[in-house]
XYZ file of C-alpha atoms in Angstrom:
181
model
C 0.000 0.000 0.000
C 1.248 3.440 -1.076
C 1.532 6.157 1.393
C 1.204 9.870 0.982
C 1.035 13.370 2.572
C -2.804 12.788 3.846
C -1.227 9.347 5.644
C 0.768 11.904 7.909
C -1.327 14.557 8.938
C -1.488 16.618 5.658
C -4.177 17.019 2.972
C -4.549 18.766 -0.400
C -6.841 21.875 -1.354
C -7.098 23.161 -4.629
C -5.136 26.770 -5.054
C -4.101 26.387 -1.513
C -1.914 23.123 -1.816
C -0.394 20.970 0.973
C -2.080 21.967 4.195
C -1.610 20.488 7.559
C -5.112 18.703 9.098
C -4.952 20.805 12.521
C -4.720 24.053 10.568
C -7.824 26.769 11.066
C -8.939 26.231 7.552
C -9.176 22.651 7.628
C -10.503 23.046 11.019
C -13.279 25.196 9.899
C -14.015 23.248 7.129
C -15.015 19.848 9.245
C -17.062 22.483 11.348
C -18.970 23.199 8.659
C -19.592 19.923 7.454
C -20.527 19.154 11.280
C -22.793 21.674 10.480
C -24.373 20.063 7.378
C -24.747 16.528 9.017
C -26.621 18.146 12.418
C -28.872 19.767 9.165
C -29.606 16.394 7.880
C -30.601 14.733 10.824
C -33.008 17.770 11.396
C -34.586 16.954 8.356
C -35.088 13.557 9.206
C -36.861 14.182 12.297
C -38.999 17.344 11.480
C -42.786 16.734 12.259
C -45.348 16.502 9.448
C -46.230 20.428 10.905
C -42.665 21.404 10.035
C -42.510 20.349 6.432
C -42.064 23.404 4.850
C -38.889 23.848 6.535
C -37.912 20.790 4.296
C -36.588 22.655 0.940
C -35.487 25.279 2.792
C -32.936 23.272 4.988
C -31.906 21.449 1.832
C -30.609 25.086 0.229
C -28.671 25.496 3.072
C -27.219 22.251 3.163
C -26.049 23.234 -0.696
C -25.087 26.512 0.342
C -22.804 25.238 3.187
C -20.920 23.088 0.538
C -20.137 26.197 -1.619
C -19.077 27.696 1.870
C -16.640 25.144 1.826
C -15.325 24.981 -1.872
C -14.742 28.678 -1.078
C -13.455 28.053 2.361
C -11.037 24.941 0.844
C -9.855 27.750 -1.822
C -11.673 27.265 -4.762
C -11.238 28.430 -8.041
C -14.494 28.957 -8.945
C -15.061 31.096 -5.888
C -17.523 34.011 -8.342
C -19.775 30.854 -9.148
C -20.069 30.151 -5.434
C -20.147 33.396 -3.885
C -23.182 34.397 -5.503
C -25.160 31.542 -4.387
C -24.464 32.143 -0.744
C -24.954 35.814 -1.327
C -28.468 34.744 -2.629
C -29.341 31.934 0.320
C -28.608 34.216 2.654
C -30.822 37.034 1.258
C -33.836 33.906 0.933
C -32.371 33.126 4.703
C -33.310 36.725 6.161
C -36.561 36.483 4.859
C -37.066 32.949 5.998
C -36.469 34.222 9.605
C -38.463 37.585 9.516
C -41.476 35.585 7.976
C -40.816 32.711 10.915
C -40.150 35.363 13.433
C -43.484 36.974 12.622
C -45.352 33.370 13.538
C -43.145 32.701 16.564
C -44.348 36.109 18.114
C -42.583 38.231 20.344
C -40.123 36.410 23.286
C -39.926 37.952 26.298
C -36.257 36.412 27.749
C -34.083 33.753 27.477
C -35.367 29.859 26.989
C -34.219 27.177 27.797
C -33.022 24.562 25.270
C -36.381 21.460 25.154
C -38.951 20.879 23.670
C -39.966 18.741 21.067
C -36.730 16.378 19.326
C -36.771 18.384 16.367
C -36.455 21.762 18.452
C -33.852 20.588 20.703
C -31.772 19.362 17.333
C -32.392 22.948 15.810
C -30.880 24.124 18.949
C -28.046 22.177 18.445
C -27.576 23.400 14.586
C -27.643 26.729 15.772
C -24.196 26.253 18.481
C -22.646 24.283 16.319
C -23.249 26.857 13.888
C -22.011 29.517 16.744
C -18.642 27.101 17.047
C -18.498 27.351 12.785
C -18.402 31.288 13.168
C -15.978 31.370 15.748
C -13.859 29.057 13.855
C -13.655 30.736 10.887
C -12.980 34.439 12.493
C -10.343 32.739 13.675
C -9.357 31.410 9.916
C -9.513 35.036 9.147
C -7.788 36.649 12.243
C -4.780 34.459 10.674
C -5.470 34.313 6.913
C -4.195 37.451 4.900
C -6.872 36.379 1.293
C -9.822 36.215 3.124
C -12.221 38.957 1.327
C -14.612 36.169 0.085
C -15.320 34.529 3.578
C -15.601 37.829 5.442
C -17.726 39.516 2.671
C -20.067 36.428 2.222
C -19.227 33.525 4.454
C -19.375 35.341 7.433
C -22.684 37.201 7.333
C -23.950 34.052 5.839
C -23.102 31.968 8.752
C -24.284 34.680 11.413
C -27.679 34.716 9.832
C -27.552 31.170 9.888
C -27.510 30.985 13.731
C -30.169 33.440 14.133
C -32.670 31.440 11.677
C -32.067 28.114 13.932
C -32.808 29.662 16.441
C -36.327 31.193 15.215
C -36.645 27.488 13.534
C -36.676 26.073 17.280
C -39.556 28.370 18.105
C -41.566 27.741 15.332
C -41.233 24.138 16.455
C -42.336 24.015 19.488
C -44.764 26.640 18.764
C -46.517 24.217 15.843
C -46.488 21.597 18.271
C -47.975 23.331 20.914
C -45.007 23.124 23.334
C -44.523 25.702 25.485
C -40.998 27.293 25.350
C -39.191 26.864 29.262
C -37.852 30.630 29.909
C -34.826 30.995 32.033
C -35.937 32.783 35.298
């Protein structure tokens, strides 16, 4: 069996080249695929109520791997770019228009509810822990216009719509949210 740079600790990215596996970009890219998977097992778990979350979580999913081609140093980082730029303005409406049904919250609550909530809460601080990881990425990086002009409101947003998603949850379902006295 042949053995190569990934066998000992490196990995290859297109434009970028050799990179170690512990380095902030590769870092942030198994963040965001974290990211994607938590996604996916939201989807498989939503209640019938929830279903038009379905399609919308699927565009994200896609837009997280263009986060990453760009992230991994892509070449084709125009054809990318644009779609994120265009999730996340479909993502700020998402979350006014789901914002509008939760209603207005009155303090902090308490991760519960129903499965599907809980694992939106979960998408949204892993997401958190994906934005911290790639400031980082760009507190070291010097050509990092891309990621801080798209990525990172992209990813922001991102949080803030999980966390409307677990209120629209629970609110479907009838659970009351648990507010932190």
């Amino acid at each position: 069996m042949e053995k190569n740079e990934r066998d000992f600790g490196m990995t290859s990215l297109p434009v970028v080249g050799l990179v170690s596996k512990s380095s902030l970009r590769i870092h942030s890219l198994g963040e965001v695929d974290e990211l994607s998977s938590h996604i996916g097992l939201l989807t498989a778990i939503l209640p019938e109520s929830c279903s038009d979350l379905l399609q919308k979580l699927e565009c994200i999913q896609r837009t997280l791997f263009a986060t990453g081609a760009v992230l991994s140093g892509s070449n084709k980082c125009g054809k990318y770019t644009a779609f994120i730029n265009n999730t996340l303005h479909d993502l700020e409406q998402w979350k006014a228009a789901y914002e509008e049904e939760a209603g207005a919250l009155s303090g902090f609550i308490i991760p519960s509810g129903h499965t599907a909530s809980c694992q939106a809460h979960i998408c949204r601080s892993v997401c958190r822990r994906t934005e911290r990881s790639i400031v980082s990425l760009c507190e070291q990086e010097s050509d990092i216009e891309d990621i801080t002009k798209y990525i990172l409101p992209f990813i922001n947003t991102l949080s803030n719509f999980f966390f409307t998603v677990v209120r629209v949850i629970n609110k479907r379902l009838k659970i009351g949210e648990k507010e932190y006295e």
